[in-house]
PDB file of C-alpha atoms in Angstrom:
ATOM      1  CA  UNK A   1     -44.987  31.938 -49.445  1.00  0.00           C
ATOM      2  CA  UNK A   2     -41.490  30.854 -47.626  1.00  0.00           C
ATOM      3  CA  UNK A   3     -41.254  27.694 -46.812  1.00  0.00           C
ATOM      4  CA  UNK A   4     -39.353  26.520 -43.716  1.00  0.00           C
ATOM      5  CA  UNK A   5     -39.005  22.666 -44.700  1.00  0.00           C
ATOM      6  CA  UNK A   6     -35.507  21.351 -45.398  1.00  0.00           C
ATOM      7  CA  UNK A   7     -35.626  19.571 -48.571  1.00  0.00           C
ATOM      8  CA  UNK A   8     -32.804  18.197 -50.529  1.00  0.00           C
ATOM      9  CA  UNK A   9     -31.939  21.503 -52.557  1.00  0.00           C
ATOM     10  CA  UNK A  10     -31.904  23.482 -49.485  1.00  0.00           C
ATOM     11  CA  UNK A  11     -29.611  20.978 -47.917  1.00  0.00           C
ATOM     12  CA  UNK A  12     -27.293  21.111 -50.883  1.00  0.00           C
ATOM     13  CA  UNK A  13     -27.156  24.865 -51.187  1.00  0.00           C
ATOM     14  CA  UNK A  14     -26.644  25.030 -47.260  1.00  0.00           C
ATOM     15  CA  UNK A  15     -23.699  22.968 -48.002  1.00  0.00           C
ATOM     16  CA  UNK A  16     -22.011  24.736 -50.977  1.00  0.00           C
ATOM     17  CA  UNK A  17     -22.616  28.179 -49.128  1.00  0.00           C
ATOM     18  CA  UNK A  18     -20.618  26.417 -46.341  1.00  0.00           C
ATOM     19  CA  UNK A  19     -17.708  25.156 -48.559  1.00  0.00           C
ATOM     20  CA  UNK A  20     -17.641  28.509 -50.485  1.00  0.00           C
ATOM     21  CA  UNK A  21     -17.380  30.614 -47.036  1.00  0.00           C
ATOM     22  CA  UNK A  22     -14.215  27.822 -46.737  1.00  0.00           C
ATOM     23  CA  UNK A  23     -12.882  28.351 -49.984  1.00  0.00           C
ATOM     24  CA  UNK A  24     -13.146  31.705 -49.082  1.00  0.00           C
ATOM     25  CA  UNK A  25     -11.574  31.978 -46.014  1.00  0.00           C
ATOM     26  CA  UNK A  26      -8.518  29.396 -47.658  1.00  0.00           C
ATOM     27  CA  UNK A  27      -8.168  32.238 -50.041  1.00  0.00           C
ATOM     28  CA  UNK A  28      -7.589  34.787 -47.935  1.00  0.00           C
ATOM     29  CA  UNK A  29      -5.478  32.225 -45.692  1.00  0.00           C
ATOM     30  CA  UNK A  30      -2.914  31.788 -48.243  1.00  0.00           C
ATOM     31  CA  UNK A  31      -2.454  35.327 -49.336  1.00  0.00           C
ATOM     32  CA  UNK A  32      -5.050  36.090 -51.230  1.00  0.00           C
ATOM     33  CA  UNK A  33      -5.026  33.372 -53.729  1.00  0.00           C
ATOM     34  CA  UNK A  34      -6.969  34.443 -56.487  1.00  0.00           C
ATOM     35  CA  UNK A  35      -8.142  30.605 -57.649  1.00  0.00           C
ATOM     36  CA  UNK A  36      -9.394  29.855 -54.387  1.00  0.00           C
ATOM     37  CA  UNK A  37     -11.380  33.217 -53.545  1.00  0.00           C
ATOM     38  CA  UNK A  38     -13.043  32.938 -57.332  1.00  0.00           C
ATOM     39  CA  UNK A  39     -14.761  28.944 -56.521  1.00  0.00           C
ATOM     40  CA  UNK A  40     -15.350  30.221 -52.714  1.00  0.00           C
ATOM     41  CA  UNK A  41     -17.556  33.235 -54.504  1.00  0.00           C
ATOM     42  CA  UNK A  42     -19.131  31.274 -57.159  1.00  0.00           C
ATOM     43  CA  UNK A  43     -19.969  28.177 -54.752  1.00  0.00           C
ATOM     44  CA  UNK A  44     -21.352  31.053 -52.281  1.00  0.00           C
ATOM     45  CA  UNK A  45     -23.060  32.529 -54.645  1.00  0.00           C
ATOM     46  CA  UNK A  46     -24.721  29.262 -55.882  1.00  0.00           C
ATOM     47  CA  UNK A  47     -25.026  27.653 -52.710  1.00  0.00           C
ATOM     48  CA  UNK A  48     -27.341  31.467 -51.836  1.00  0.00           C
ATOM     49  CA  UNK A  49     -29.353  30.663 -54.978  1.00  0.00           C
ATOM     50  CA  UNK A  50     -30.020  27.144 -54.239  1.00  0.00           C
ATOM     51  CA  UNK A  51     -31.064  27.661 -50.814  1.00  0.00           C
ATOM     52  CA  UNK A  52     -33.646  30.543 -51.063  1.00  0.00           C
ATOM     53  CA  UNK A  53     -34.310  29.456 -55.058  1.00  0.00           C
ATOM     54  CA  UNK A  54     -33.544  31.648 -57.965  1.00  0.00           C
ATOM     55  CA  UNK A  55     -36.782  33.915 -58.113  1.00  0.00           C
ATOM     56  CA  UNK A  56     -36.025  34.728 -54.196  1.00  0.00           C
ATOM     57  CA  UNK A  57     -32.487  35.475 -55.377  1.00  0.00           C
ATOM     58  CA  UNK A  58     -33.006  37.688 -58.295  1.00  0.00           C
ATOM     59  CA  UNK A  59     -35.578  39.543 -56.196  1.00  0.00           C
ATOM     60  CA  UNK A  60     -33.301  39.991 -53.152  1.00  0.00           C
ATOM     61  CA  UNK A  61     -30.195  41.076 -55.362  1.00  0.00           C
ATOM     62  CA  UNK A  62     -32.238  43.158 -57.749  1.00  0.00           C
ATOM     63  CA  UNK A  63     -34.135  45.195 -54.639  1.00  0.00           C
ATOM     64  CA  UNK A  64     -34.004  49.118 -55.407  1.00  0.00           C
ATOM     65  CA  UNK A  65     -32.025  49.523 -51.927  1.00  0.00           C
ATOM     66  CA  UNK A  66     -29.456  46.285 -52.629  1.00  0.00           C
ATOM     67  CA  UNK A  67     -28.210  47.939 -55.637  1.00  0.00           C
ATOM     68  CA  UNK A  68     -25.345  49.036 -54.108  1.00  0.00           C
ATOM     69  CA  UNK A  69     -24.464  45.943 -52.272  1.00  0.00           C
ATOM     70  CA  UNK A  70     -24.925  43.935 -55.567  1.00  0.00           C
ATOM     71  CA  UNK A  71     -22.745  45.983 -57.791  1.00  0.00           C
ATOM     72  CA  UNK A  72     -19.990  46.159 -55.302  1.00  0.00           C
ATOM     73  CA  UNK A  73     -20.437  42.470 -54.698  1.00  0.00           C
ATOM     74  CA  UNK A  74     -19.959  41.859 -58.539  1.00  0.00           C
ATOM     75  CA  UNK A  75     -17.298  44.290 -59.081  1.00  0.00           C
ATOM     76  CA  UNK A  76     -15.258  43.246 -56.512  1.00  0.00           C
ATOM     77  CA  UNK A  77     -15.777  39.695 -57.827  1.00  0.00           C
ATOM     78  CA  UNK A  78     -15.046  40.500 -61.382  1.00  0.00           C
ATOM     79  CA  UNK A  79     -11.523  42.041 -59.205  1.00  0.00           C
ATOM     80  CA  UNK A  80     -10.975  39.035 -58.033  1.00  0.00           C
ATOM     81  CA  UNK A  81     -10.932  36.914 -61.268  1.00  0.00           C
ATOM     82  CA  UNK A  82      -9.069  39.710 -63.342  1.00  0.00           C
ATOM     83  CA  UNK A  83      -5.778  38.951 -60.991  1.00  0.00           C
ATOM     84  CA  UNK A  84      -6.653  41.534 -57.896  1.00  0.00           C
ATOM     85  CA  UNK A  85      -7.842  39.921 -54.821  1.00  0.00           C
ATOM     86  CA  UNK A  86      -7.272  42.773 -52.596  1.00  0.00           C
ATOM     87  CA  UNK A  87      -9.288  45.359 -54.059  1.00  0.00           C
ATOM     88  CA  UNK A  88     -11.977  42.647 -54.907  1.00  0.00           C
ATOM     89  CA  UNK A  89     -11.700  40.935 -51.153  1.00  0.00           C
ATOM     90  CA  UNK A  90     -12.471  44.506 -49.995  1.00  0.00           C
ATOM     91  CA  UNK A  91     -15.510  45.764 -52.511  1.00  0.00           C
ATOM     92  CA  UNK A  92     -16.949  42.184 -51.856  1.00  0.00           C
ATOM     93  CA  UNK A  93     -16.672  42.487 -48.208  1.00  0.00           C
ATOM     94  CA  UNK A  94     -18.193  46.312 -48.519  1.00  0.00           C
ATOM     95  CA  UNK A  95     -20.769  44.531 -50.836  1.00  0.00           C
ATOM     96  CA  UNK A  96     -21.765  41.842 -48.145  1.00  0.00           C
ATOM     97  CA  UNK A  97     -22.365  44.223 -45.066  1.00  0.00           C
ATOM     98  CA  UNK A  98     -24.547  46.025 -47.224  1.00  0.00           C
ATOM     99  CA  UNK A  99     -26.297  43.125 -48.494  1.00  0.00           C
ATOM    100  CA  UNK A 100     -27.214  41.051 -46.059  1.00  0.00           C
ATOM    101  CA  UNK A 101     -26.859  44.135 -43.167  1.00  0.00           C
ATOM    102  CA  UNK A 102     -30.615  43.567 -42.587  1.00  0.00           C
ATOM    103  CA  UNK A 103     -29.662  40.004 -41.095  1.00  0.00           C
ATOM    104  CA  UNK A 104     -27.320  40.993 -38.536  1.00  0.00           C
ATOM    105  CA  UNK A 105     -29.914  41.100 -35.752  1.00  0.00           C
ATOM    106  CA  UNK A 106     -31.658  37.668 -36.429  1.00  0.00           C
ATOM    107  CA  UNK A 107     -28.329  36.229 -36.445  1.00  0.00           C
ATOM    108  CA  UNK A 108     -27.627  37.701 -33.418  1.00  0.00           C
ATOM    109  CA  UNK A 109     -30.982  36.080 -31.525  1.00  0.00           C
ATOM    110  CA  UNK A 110     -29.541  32.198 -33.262  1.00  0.00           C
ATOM    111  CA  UNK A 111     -26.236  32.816 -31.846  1.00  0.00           C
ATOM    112  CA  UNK A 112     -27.889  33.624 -28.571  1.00  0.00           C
ATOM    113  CA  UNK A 113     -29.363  30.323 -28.687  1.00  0.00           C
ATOM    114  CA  UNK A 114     -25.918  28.585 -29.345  1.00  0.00           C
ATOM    115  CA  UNK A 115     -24.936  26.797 -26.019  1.00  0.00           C
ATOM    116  CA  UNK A 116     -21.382  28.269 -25.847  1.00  0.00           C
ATOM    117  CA  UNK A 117     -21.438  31.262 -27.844  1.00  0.00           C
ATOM    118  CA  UNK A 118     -24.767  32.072 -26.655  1.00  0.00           C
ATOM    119  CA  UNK A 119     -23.388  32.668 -22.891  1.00  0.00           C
ATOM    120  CA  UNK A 120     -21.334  35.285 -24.367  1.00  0.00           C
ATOM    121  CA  UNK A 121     -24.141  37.325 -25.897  1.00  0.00           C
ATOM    122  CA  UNK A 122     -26.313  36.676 -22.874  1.00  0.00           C
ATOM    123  CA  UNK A 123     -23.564  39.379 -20.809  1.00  0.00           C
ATOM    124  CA  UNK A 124     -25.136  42.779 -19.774  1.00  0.00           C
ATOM    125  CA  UNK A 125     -22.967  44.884 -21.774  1.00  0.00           C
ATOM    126  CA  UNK A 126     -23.509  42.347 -25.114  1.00  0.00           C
ATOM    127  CA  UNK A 127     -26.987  42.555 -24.791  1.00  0.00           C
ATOM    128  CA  UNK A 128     -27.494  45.966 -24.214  1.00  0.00           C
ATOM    129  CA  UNK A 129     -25.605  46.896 -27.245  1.00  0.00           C
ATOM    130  CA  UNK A 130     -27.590  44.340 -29.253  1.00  0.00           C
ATOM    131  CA  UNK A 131     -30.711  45.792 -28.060  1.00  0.00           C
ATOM    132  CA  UNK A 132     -29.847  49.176 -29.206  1.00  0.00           C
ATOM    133  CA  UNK A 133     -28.982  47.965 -32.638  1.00  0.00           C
ATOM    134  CA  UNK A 134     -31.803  46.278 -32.847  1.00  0.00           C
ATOM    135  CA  UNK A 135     -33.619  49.934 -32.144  1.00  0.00           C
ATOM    136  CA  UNK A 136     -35.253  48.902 -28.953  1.00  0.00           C
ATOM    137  CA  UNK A 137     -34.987  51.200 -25.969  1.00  0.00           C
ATOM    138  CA  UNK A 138     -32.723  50.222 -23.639  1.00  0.00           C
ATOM    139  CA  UNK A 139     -32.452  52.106 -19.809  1.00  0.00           C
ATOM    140  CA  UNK A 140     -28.946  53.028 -19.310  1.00  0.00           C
TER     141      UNK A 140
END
């Protein structure tokens, strides 16, 4: 059974999967600075695990149709840490859209509720293309 509450380790691993999309992000920012893109992926990757626990993880990584996603994930990791953060930056990001490409339209309702950003994705032509992807039919 999930449960929705917000306890401490689910507060920490919110936070480390913030600071390792940072990490991340100052990786890429200062040309692809392999030191910074290795703690962004392992406090990502921790800051996942702590958040949904490690049972949820392993299940969600080790899924028959995530195999793909994984491996590239890992590869592209292992890329980064061996002294190429291109090629790694690049399977990883491959890696993540397949992942977690079963999220995209749940985060799309949250950002709808976002005061600012959710004006944007309240426009006609936003929402229409959100309802298609979503697989809803949509009169044109």
């Amino acid at each position: 059974m999930v449960s929705f509450e917000m306890n401490d380790r689910k507060k920490i691993g919110i936070g480390l999967t913030g600071f390792g999309i940072f990490f991340s992000f100052l990786g890429i920012i200062f040309f692809f600075d392999k030191g910074l893109l290795a703690m962004g992926n392992i406090l990502f990757f921790s800051g996942v695990t702590l958040t949904i626990g490690l049972k949820s993880s392993m299940q969600f990584f080790m899924k028959r149709q995530n195999f793909k996603g994984t491996i590239s994930f890992g590869v592209g990791f292992l890329f980064v840490v061996i002294g190429w953060p291109i090629l790694g930056m690049i399977l990883e990001a491959y890696g993540f859209i397949v992942l977690f490409s079963g999220f995209w339209p749940t985060l799309a309702v949250f950002l709808q509720k976002i005061p600012v950003v959710g004006w944007l994705f309240q426009q006609p032509y936003v929402r229409s293309f959100l309802d298609r992807y979503r697989g809803r039919r949509v009169p044109v």
